[in-house]
Short mmCIF file of C-alpha atoms and ligand atoms in Angstrom, two decimals:
data_model
loop_
_atom_site.label_atom_id
_atom_site.label_comp_id
_atom_site.label_asym_id
_atom_site.label_seq_id
_atom_site.Cartn_x
_atom_site.Cartn_y
_atom_site.Cartn_z
CA MET A 1 0.02 -0.07 -0.05
CA ASP A 2 1.41 3.41 -0.92
CA ARG A 3 2.48 5.93 1.65
CA ILE A 4 3.46 9.57 1.61
CA ARG A 5 6.44 10.94 3.36
CA ILE A 6 6.86 14.58 4.09
CA VAL A 7 9.47 16.46 5.90
CA GLY A 8 7.99 19.76 7.19
CA GLY A 9 9.36 23.33 7.24
CA ARG A 10 9.77 24.10 3.69
CA ASN A 11 7.97 27.23 2.12
CA LEU A 12 5.83 26.76 -1.02
CA ASN A 13 6.35 28.87 -4.05
CA GLY A 14 5.23 28.78 -7.76
CA THR A 15 2.20 27.63 -9.36
CA ILE A 16 -0.29 24.90 -8.56
CA PRO A 17 -2.83 24.09 -11.40
CA ILE A 18 -6.31 23.34 -10.15
CA SER A 19 -8.01 20.27 -11.61
CA GLY A 20 -11.70 19.75 -12.75
CA ALA A 21 -14.12 19.31 -9.68
CA LYS A 22 -14.48 15.68 -8.64
CA ASN A 23 -17.89 16.37 -7.15
CA ALA A 24 -19.07 17.83 -10.56
CA THR A 25 -17.42 15.13 -12.54
CA LEU A 26 -19.16 12.36 -10.79
CA PRO A 27 -22.82 13.65 -11.49
CA LEU A 28 -21.96 14.66 -15.12
CA MET A 29 -20.65 11.19 -15.81
CA ILE A 30 -23.92 9.95 -14.28
CA ALA A 31 -25.92 12.24 -16.31
CA SER A 32 -24.71 10.55 -19.60
CA LEU A 33 -27.29 7.71 -18.65
CA LEU A 34 -29.97 10.15 -19.58
CA THR A 35 -29.32 10.12 -23.24
CA ASP A 36 -28.47 7.55 -26.18
CA GLN A 37 -26.14 10.12 -27.64
CA THR A 38 -22.49 10.83 -26.83
CA LEU A 39 -21.71 13.18 -24.00
CA ILE A 40 -18.07 14.63 -24.15
CA LEU A 41 -16.51 15.95 -20.91
CA ASP A 42 -13.49 18.05 -20.94
CA ASN A 43 -11.12 18.90 -17.84
CA VAL A 44 -11.99 15.68 -16.17
CA PRO A 45 -9.52 15.03 -13.18
CA ARG A 46 -7.48 11.71 -13.09
CA LEU A 47 -8.89 10.31 -9.82
CA ALA A 48 -9.52 6.84 -8.55
CA ASP A 49 -13.15 7.93 -8.05
CA VAL A 50 -13.54 8.79 -11.86
CA SER A 51 -11.93 5.32 -12.75
CA LEU A 52 -14.29 3.48 -10.44
CA LEU A 53 -17.40 5.22 -11.82
CA GLN A 54 -16.28 4.45 -15.35
CA LEU A 55 -16.27 0.77 -14.06
CA ILE A 56 -19.78 1.15 -12.49
CA LEU A 57 -21.24 2.77 -15.51
CA GLY A 58 -19.51 0.12 -17.72
CA ASN A 59 -21.66 -2.46 -15.93
CA HIS A 60 -24.85 -0.58 -17.28
CA GLY A 61 -23.59 -0.81 -20.77
CA VAL A 62 -22.12 2.56 -20.93
CA ASP A 63 -18.99 3.02 -23.29
CA ILE A 64 -16.35 5.32 -22.17
CA MET A 65 -13.41 6.46 -24.33
CA VAL A 66 -10.71 8.31 -22.74
CA GLY A 67 -9.28 11.06 -25.19
CA GLY A 68 -5.44 10.78 -25.53
CA LYS A 69 -3.15 13.61 -24.75
CA ARG A 70 -2.51 15.90 -27.68
CA SER A 71 1.11 16.87 -28.41
CA GLY A 72 2.29 19.73 -26.17
CA GLU A 73 -0.19 18.87 -23.42
CA THR A 74 0.97 17.89 -19.97
CA ALA A 75 -0.91 16.15 -17.27
CA ASP A 76 -2.07 19.60 -16.12
CA HIS A 77 -4.71 19.39 -18.69
CA GLY A 78 -7.65 17.40 -17.56
CA GLN A 79 -8.75 14.35 -19.59
CA THR A 80 -11.55 14.28 -22.16
CA LEU A 81 -14.12 11.47 -21.59
CA HIS A 82 -16.39 10.48 -24.59
CA ILE A 83 -19.39 8.76 -22.78
CA SER A 84 -21.93 6.95 -24.65
CA ALA A 85 -25.01 5.17 -23.03
CA ALA A 86 -26.36 4.31 -26.39
CA ARG A 87 -27.74 0.91 -24.94
CA ILE A 88 -28.32 0.40 -21.55
CA VAL A 89 -28.02 -3.45 -20.85
CA ASP A 90 -28.50 -3.61 -17.04
CA THR A 91 -30.50 -1.35 -14.66
CA THR A 92 -29.10 -2.90 -11.52
CA ALA A 93 -26.15 -1.23 -9.59
CA PRO A 94 -24.79 -4.06 -7.40
CA TYR A 95 -23.64 -3.71 -3.87
CA GLU A 96 -20.10 -4.70 -4.60
CA LEU A 97 -19.81 -1.47 -6.79
CA VAL A 98 -22.12 1.08 -4.89
CA SER A 99 -20.55 0.22 -1.52
CA LYS A 100 -17.20 1.41 -2.92
CA MET A 101 -18.42 5.07 -3.69
CA ARG A 102 -21.45 6.51 -2.39
CA ALA A 103 -22.29 8.89 -5.19
CA SER A 104 -22.72 5.91 -7.54
CA PHE A 105 -26.11 5.45 -5.76
CA TRP A 106 -27.18 8.64 -7.94
CA VAL A 107 -27.56 6.46 -11.10
CA LEU A 108 -31.02 5.61 -9.62
CA ALA A 109 -32.42 8.83 -11.08
CA PRO A 110 -31.37 8.83 -14.50
CA LEU A 111 -32.00 4.90 -14.95
CA VAL A 112 -35.63 5.14 -13.65
CA ALA A 113 -36.27 8.41 -15.72
CA ARG A 114 -34.93 6.79 -19.04
CA MET A 115 -35.71 3.11 -18.57
CA GLY A 116 -38.69 3.07 -16.17
CA GLU A 117 -36.92 0.94 -13.72
CA ALA A 118 -33.77 0.87 -11.62
CA ARG A 119 -32.47 -1.42 -8.90
CA VAL A 120 -29.65 0.24 -6.90
CA SER A 121 -27.93 -1.18 -3.81
CA MET A 122 -28.27 1.20 -0.67
CA PRO A 123 -24.77 2.44 -0.12
CA GLY A 124 -24.40 1.70 3.62
CA GLY A 125 -22.71 3.82 6.25
CA CYS A 126 -19.31 5.35 5.79
CA ALA A 127 -16.37 6.86 7.68
CA ILE A 128 -18.17 10.27 8.24
CA GLY A 129 -21.44 9.11 9.75
CA THR A 130 -24.70 7.38 8.65
CA ARG A 131 -25.36 9.44 5.44
CA PRO A 132 -28.98 8.40 4.65
CA VAL A 133 -30.55 8.40 1.26
CA ASP A 134 -34.13 8.90 2.38
CA LEU A 135 -34.44 12.30 0.67
CA LEU A 136 -33.05 11.10 -2.60
CA ILE A 137 -35.80 8.29 -2.51
CA MET A 138 -38.41 10.85 -1.42
CA ALA A 139 -37.56 13.01 -4.58
CA ILE A 140 -38.05 10.11 -7.14
CA GLU A 141 -41.11 8.89 -5.29
CA ARG A 142 -42.66 12.51 -5.60
CA LEU A 143 -42.19 12.17 -9.32
CA GLY A 144 -44.31 9.07 -9.24
CA ALA A 145 -41.98 6.19 -9.19
CA LYS A 146 -43.00 3.21 -6.93
CA ILE A 147 -40.30 2.32 -4.54
CA GLU A 148 -39.55 -0.96 -2.78
CA ILE A 149 -36.73 -1.93 -0.52
CA ASP A 150 -35.66 -5.51 -1.44
CA GLY A 151 -32.62 -7.28 0.00
CA GLY A 152 -30.73 -4.08 0.54
CA TYR A 153 -31.54 -2.73 -2.88
CA VAL A 154 -33.77 0.31 -3.60
CA VAL A 155 -36.03 -0.77 -6.53
CA ALA A 156 -37.70 2.00 -8.32
CA ARG A 157 -40.39 1.54 -11.04
CA ALA A 158 -42.15 4.02 -13.36
CA PRO A 159 -43.25 1.97 -16.41
CA HIS A 160 -45.17 4.93 -17.80
CA GLY A 161 -42.55 7.47 -16.98
CA LEU A 162 -42.07 10.05 -14.28
CA LYS A 163 -44.41 12.98 -13.92
CA GLY A 164 -43.45 16.54 -12.82
CA ALA A 165 -44.41 17.63 -9.13
CA GLU A 166 -43.42 19.79 -6.35
CA ILE A 167 -40.28 18.59 -4.26
CA VAL A 168 -39.66 20.29 -1.05
CA PHE A 169 -36.46 19.24 0.66
CA PRO A 170 -36.81 19.51 4.56
CA LYS A 171 -32.92 19.56 4.75
CA ILE A 172 -30.50 20.93 2.04
CA THR A 173 -28.89 17.95 0.21
CA VAL A 174 -26.61 17.92 -2.79
CA GLY A 175 -27.18 14.34 -3.70
CA GLY A 176 -30.97 15.01 -3.26
CA THR A 177 -30.89 18.08 -5.59
CA HIS A 178 -28.76 16.12 -8.19
CA THR A 179 -31.31 13.27 -8.13
CA ALA A 180 -34.47 15.51 -8.38
CA ILE A 181 -32.84 17.65 -11.35
CA MET A 182 -31.92 14.26 -13.35
CA ALA A 183 -35.21 12.79 -12.68
CA ALA A 184 -37.14 15.70 -13.60
CA ALA A 185 -35.31 16.41 -16.79
CA LEU A 186 -37.07 13.50 -18.45
CA ALA A 187 -40.38 13.71 -16.52
CA GLN A 188 -43.58 14.69 -18.18
CA GLY A 189 -44.60 18.30 -17.08
CA THR A 190 -43.10 20.77 -14.64
CA THR A 191 -41.13 20.07 -11.56
CA VAL A 192 -40.58 22.69 -8.88
CA ILE A 193 -37.71 21.98 -6.36
CA ASP A 194 -37.70 23.91 -3.29
CA ASN A 195 -34.94 24.38 -0.57
CA ALA A 196 -32.51 23.10 -3.18
CA ALA A 197 -28.80 22.99 -2.64
CA ARG A 198 -26.99 25.81 -4.30
CA GLU A 199 -23.44 24.28 -4.71
CA PRO A 200 -21.53 25.36 -7.87
CA GLU A 201 -21.47 21.68 -8.88
CA ILE A 202 -25.33 21.66 -9.08
CA VAL A 203 -25.09 24.74 -11.42
CA ASP A 204 -22.51 22.97 -13.51
CA VAL A 205 -24.60 19.83 -13.93
CA ALA A 206 -27.62 21.84 -14.80
CA ASP A 207 -25.68 23.89 -17.44
CA CYS A 208 -24.51 20.64 -19.05
CA LEU A 209 -28.05 19.07 -18.93
CA ASN A 210 -29.49 22.43 -20.60
CA LYS A 211 -26.79 21.92 -23.41
CA MET A 212 -28.15 18.40 -23.74
CA GLY A 213 -31.62 19.88 -24.31
CA ALA A 214 -32.98 20.03 -20.81
CA ARG A 215 -35.04 22.99 -19.61
CA ILE A 216 -33.76 23.76 -16.16
CA SER A 217 -33.99 27.16 -14.57
CA GLY A 218 -32.91 28.63 -11.31
CA ALA A 219 -29.90 26.37 -10.48
CA GLY A 220 -27.73 28.10 -7.98
CA THR A 221 -30.79 29.35 -6.13
CA ARG A 222 -33.11 27.68 -3.53
CA HIS A 223 -35.74 27.31 -6.16
CA ILE A 224 -35.25 25.31 -9.23
CA VAL A 225 -37.86 24.70 -12.09
CA VAL A 226 -37.49 21.88 -14.40
CA GLU A 227 -39.80 21.58 -17.59
CA GLY A 228 -39.51 17.92 -18.53
CA VAL A 229 -38.66 17.07 -22.24
CA ALA A 230 -39.05 13.69 -24.00
CA LYS A 231 -35.39 13.19 -25.03
CA LEU A 232 -31.95 14.69 -24.32
CA ASN A 233 -28.99 14.94 -26.75
CA GLY A 234 -25.31 14.64 -26.62
CA ALA A 235 -23.36 17.71 -25.72
CA ARG A 236 -19.81 18.82 -24.94
CA HIS A 237 -19.02 20.45 -21.46
CA ALA A 238 -15.85 21.38 -19.57
CA VAL A 239 -15.98 20.56 -15.74
CA LEU A 240 -15.64 23.54 -13.47
CA PRO A 241 -12.61 23.98 -11.33
CA ASP A 242 -12.39 22.13 -8.02
CA ARG A 243 -13.21 24.62 -5.22
CA ILE A 244 -12.12 22.01 -2.56
CA GLU A 245 -8.93 21.26 -4.23
CA THR A 246 -8.38 25.15 -4.44
CA GLY A 247 -9.18 25.61 -0.63
CA THR A 248 -6.90 22.82 0.38
CA TYR A 249 -3.80 24.20 -1.46
CA ALA A 250 -4.73 27.75 -0.16
CA MET A 251 -4.60 26.26 3.44
CA ALA A 252 -1.38 24.22 2.63
CA VAL A 253 0.36 27.67 1.59
CA ALA A 254 -1.19 29.37 4.69
CA MET A 255 0.44 26.57 6.86
CA ALA A 256 3.74 26.44 5.09
CA GLY A 257 4.27 30.01 4.25
CA GLY A 258 5.30 31.07 0.73
CA ASP A 259 3.53 32.65 -2.35
CA ILE A 260 1.55 30.60 -4.69
CA LEU A 261 -0.65 30.96 -7.76
CA LEU A 262 -3.47 28.57 -7.74
CA ARG A 263 -3.99 28.60 -11.60
CA ASN A 264 -7.62 28.22 -12.93
CA ALA A 265 -9.13 28.78 -9.45
CA ARG A 266 -12.16 30.93 -9.36
CA PRO A 267 -12.62 32.97 -6.09
CA GLU A 268 -16.54 33.23 -6.37
CA LEU A 269 -16.50 29.33 -5.87
CA LEU A 270 -15.15 29.53 -2.32
CA GLN A 271 -15.50 33.14 -1.22
CA ALA A 272 -16.44 31.88 2.49
CA ALA A 273 -13.02 30.00 2.93
CA LEU A 274 -10.97 32.86 1.37
CA ASP A 275 -12.75 35.46 3.83
CA VAL A 276 -11.78 32.97 6.72
CA LEU A 277 -8.15 32.79 5.32
CA LYS A 278 -7.90 36.62 5.06
CA HIS A 279 -9.03 36.79 8.68
CA THR A 280 -6.14 34.54 9.71
CA GLY A 281 -3.86 37.00 8.22
CA VAL A 282 -3.15 35.39 4.79
CA THR A 283 -3.02 37.61 1.64
CA VAL A 284 -5.54 36.49 -0.89
CA THR A 285 -5.38 38.15 -4.44
CA PRO A 286 -7.68 37.22 -7.24
CA THR A 287 -5.82 37.44 -10.54
CA ASN A 288 -7.02 36.90 -14.09
CA GLN A 289 -5.03 33.54 -14.16
CA GLY A 290 -6.55 32.29 -10.77
CA ILE A 291 -5.95 33.08 -7.02
CA ARG A 292 -2.59 34.11 -5.44
CA ILE A 293 -2.19 33.02 -1.84
CA ALA A 294 0.65 34.37 0.25
CA ARG A 295 2.02 34.39 3.85
CA ASN A 296 5.44 35.70 4.67
CA GLY A 297 5.89 34.40 8.11
CA ALA A 298 3.29 36.40 9.91
CA GLU A 299 1.53 34.66 12.64
CA LEU A 300 -1.94 33.10 12.00
CA ALA A 301 -4.92 34.55 13.75
CA PRO A 302 -7.54 32.04 15.25
CA VAL A 303 -10.99 31.70 13.84
CA GLU A 304 -14.67 30.91 14.70
CA VAL A 305 -16.03 28.91 11.81
CA THR A 306 -19.23 26.87 11.45
CA THR A 307 -19.81 24.64 8.36
CA ALA A 308 -22.96 25.02 6.30
CA PRO A 309 -24.16 24.55 2.77
CA PHE A 310 -22.96 26.77 0.01
CA PRO A 311 -22.36 29.67 -0.03
CA ASP A 312 -21.13 29.23 3.60
CA PHE A 313 -17.96 27.38 4.81
CA PRO A 314 -17.74 23.78 3.20
CA THR A 315 -17.76 20.79 5.40
CA ASP A 316 -15.17 19.38 2.71
CA LEU A 317 -12.63 22.08 3.97
CA GLN A 318 -13.33 21.65 7.72
CA ALA A 319 -10.46 19.11 8.29
CA GLN A 320 -7.89 21.25 6.35
CA LEU A 321 -8.99 24.48 8.26
CA MET A 322 -8.62 22.60 11.61
CA ALA A 323 -5.14 21.56 10.59
CA LEU A 324 -4.22 25.03 9.96
CA MET A 325 -5.61 26.31 13.16
CA THR A 326 -3.38 23.85 15.16
CA ARG A 327 -0.71 26.56 14.51
CA ALA A 328 -2.69 29.76 15.07
CA ARG A 329 -1.79 32.13 18.01
CA GLY A 330 -4.75 31.56 20.19
CA VAL A 331 -7.93 29.44 20.50
CA SER A 332 -10.19 28.63 17.59
CA HIS A 333 -13.70 27.05 17.38
CA ILE A 334 -15.00 24.88 14.42
CA VAL A 335 -18.45 23.65 14.52
CA GLU A 336 -19.47 20.91 11.96
CA THR A 337 -23.23 21.01 11.13
CA ILE A 338 -23.38 18.79 8.04
CA PHE A 339 -22.05 15.42 8.95
CA GLU A 340 -21.97 14.03 12.67
CA ASN A 341 -18.76 12.31 13.37
CA ARG A 342 -16.62 14.09 10.81
CA PHE A 343 -13.77 14.38 13.19
CA MET A 344 -11.54 11.43 12.57
CA HIS A 345 -8.67 13.73 11.79
CA VAL A 346 -8.71 15.07 15.42
CA GLN A 347 -6.95 11.84 16.89
CA GLU A 348 -4.34 11.82 14.09
CA LEU A 349 -3.47 15.63 14.35
CA ALA A 350 -3.07 15.07 18.11
CA ARG A 351 -0.39 12.49 17.15
CA LEU A 352 1.61 15.33 15.47
CA GLY A 353 1.16 17.38 18.84
CA ALA A 354 -2.02 19.36 18.17
CA ARG A 355 -4.18 20.26 21.04
CA ILE A 356 -7.99 19.67 20.19
CA GLN A 357 -11.00 19.12 22.42
CA LEU A 358 -14.13 17.76 21.06
CA GLU A 359 -17.67 18.50 22.45
CA GLY A 360 -20.44 17.21 20.30
CA GLU A 361 -20.28 18.97 17.02
CA ARG A 362 -17.88 21.62 18.34
CA ALA A 363 -13.97 21.51 18.21
CA THR A 364 -11.87 23.71 20.28
CA ILE A 365 -8.29 24.15 18.86
CA GLU A 366 -5.56 25.50 20.94
CA GLY A 367 -2.77 26.63 18.70
CA VAL A 368 0.79 25.30 19.57
CA GLU A 369 4.23 26.59 18.71
CA GLN A 370 5.32 23.46 16.90
CA LEU A 371 4.04 20.36 15.41
CA LYS A 372 6.15 17.23 15.42
CA GLY A 373 6.23 14.61 12.51
CA ALA A 374 4.84 11.09 13.10
CA PRO A 375 3.36 8.17 11.30
CA VAL A 376 -0.53 8.95 10.74
CA MET A 377 -3.44 7.60 8.73
CA ALA A 378 -7.02 8.65 8.20
CA THR A 379 -10.18 6.92 6.94
CA ASP A 380 -11.64 9.69 4.66
CA LEU A 381 -10.35 11.87 1.87
CA ARG A 382 -10.51 15.22 3.48
CA ALA A 383 -9.31 14.03 6.76
CA SER A 384 -6.19 12.54 5.00
CA VAL A 385 -5.35 15.81 3.24
CA SER A 386 -5.46 17.67 6.55
CA LEU A 387 -2.67 15.36 7.90
CA VAL A 388 -0.54 16.47 4.78
CA ILE A 389 -1.18 20.08 5.56
CA ALA A 390 -0.22 19.55 9.15
CA ALA A 391 2.90 17.78 8.05
CA LEU A 392 4.06 20.50 5.72
CA ALA A 393 4.68 22.60 8.91
CA ALA A 394 5.67 19.86 11.42
CA GLU A 395 9.23 19.26 12.49
CA GLY A 396 10.89 16.24 11.03
CA GLU A 397 9.19 13.35 9.02
CA THR A 398 5.64 12.49 8.86
CA ILE A 399 4.50 9.26 7.07
CA VAL A 400 0.76 9.41 5.81
CA ASN A 401 -0.52 5.78 5.49
CA ARG A 402 -3.59 4.63 3.39
CA VAL A 403 -2.83 7.02 0.51
CA TYR A 404 -5.61 5.56 -1.43
CA HIS A 405 -8.01 7.95 0.24
CA LEU A 406 -6.03 10.87 -1.21
CA ASP A 407 -5.94 9.36 -4.65
CA ARG A 408 -9.70 9.17 -4.69
CA GLY A 409 -9.90 13.07 -4.62
CA PHE A 410 -6.67 14.75 -5.16
CA GLU A 411 -4.95 14.56 -8.61
CA ARG A 412 -1.13 14.13 -8.32
CA LEU A 413 -1.02 15.70 -4.90
CA GLU A 414 2.53 15.01 -4.06
CA GLU A 415 3.73 16.25 -7.42
CA LYS A 416 1.82 19.41 -7.33
CA LEU A 417 3.33 20.25 -3.89
CA ALA A 418 6.84 18.91 -4.63
CA ARG A 419 7.01 21.29 -7.67
CA CYS A 420 6.41 24.15 -5.30
CA GLY A 421 9.23 23.07 -2.91
CA ALA A 422 7.59 20.82 -0.47
CA ALA A 423 9.82 17.85 0.72
CA ILE A 424 7.07 15.21 -0.22
CA GLU A 425 7.40 11.97 -1.90
CA ARG A 426 5.41 8.80 -2.60
CA LEU A 427 6.64 5.50 -1.19
CA SER A 428 5.45 2.67 -3.18
CA GLY A 429 4.28 -0.75 -1.98
C1 UD1 B 501 -21.97 15.81 -1.40
C2 UD1 B 501 -20.37 15.80 -1.56
C3 UD1 B 501 -19.75 15.76 -0.38
C4 UD1 B 501 -20.07 16.97 0.66
C5 UD1 B 501 -21.53 17.03 0.82
C6 UD1 B 501 -21.97 18.24 1.54
C7 UD1 B 501 -20.39 14.73 -3.76
C8 UD1 B 501 -19.99 13.55 -4.52
N1 UD1 B 501 -20.29 14.67 -2.52
O1 UD1 B 501 -22.33 14.63 -0.62
O2 UD1 B 501 -18.33 15.79 -0.72
O3 UD1 B 501 -19.36 16.82 1.81
O4 UD1 B 501 -22.22 17.07 -0.52
O5 UD1 B 501 -21.51 19.30 0.92
O6 UD1 B 501 -20.72 15.74 -4.36
N2 UD1 B 501 -29.04 13.80 4.24
C9 UD1 B 501 -30.17 13.06 4.66
N3 UD1 B 501 -30.92 12.38 3.69
C10 UD1 B 501 -30.63 12.25 2.42
C11 UD1 B 501 -29.42 12.73 2.05
C12 UD1 B 501 -28.56 13.61 2.78
O7 UD1 B 501 -30.57 13.31 5.84
O8 UD1 B 501 -31.34 11.44 1.71
C13 UD1 B 501 -28.39 14.55 5.09
C14 UD1 B 501 -26.76 14.00 5.19
O9 UD1 B 501 -26.80 13.05 6.28
C15 UD1 B 501 -26.06 15.33 5.62
C16 UD1 B 501 -26.89 16.45 4.92
O10 UD1 B 501 -28.07 15.84 4.33
O11 UD1 B 501 -26.30 15.57 6.90
C17 UD1 B 501 -26.13 16.92 3.62
O12 UD1 B 501 -25.60 15.79 2.71
P1 UD1 B 501 -25.66 15.88 1.12
O13 UD1 B 501 -25.52 17.27 0.74
O14 UD1 B 501 -26.70 14.96 0.55
O15 UD1 B 501 -24.25 15.07 0.87
P2 UD1 B 501 -23.91 14.34 -0.34
O16 UD1 B 501 -24.58 14.69 -1.51
O17 UD1 B 501 -23.78 12.81 0.05
#
């Protein structure tokens, strides 16, 4: 199993290219199930989750061709996927596959919308909490599908097609909103979605669906209206930049010190996180190439942050911010409101010398003078990367085990950081 070795204490200087967003790529690939024509996606990141979803879609009969690199292109350019669901051969998504990646449960909506039936394994729990799918099922049920739970599978049937309806989410859910939009795109009549998630990835998927011939308005607001159409076409769409990768490297520079251009990053995708960084004393400068982040040795000020749905501070940057605040001058508080139990990084950060107290959903972080390197591991993607951030400023060597979590969501992480001066390398085997 690969590990990553980091020796802390180096500044970061140079440019880090930001990849396409994982959390947009996955639903965009799934949206290909809605049409028998080819969907071409550009700027797709090379991630383990993308490869796994290729496998899962392949099981339904979807053909995916990965475009080759053109001359002069480097790995900094994302991949181009040509995805064709001309013939769906199987409407079942089995447990062995869905349990490996939760977002694959989202195939339920396009399969039932286009094929009139779908049988998708319940995803089960995961390292960051129970993560139910009741609201995704509710959305499909509202559009007229008959739902049955059978042997751990959700079986959805709508032999005469789905019908537009009003869907009011009692809680904001990204997966629920993706599900409602994809199902409504091919339903008869109009669907109104209230209390929708406003995440930029929802807007990106809606933009792509509209290029495919869907009629979706209001994506990016709480109120989305979808006029169903009988058929969707192929289209070409470039995935938006990854705001979580952007925020992660911004915090890495804040931790290590230095001056970095995050190329292709878009400030409006993570304004809340950039505001928090500015409060800590980091210099944040939007440029026409991306965002520049700089810290020249000044102390970090502590923060009070609560995670919440977009446009507020994202739960997917909570662990990284906590790592940063272990070195702040003073006491910070971070409240996690989205996922219970998303604090596995706390014990591991403590191994590096961090002082963190947990009380329910609230963490109190007392900044320390110096962290010290140690062997660590984490059981979730964002938690793992928080350990990398801490290690960049820790004295001596840190070994991060179970690197496959990082490979799920961060493209060539060690290469991007090493190019900017970090002492970081992958140890294979
Ligand atoms: C997505 C992101 C994930 C991010 C999360 C919150 C992808 C692939 N994943 O996950 O990285 O951390 O949004 O921004 O885009 N809930 C229910 N019932 C449901 C569904 C959700 O109670 O049926 C609850 C969840 O337990 C959680 C909250 O709603 O407390 C938000 O979850 P949700 O937005 O659905 O997260 P995901 O879409 O799974």
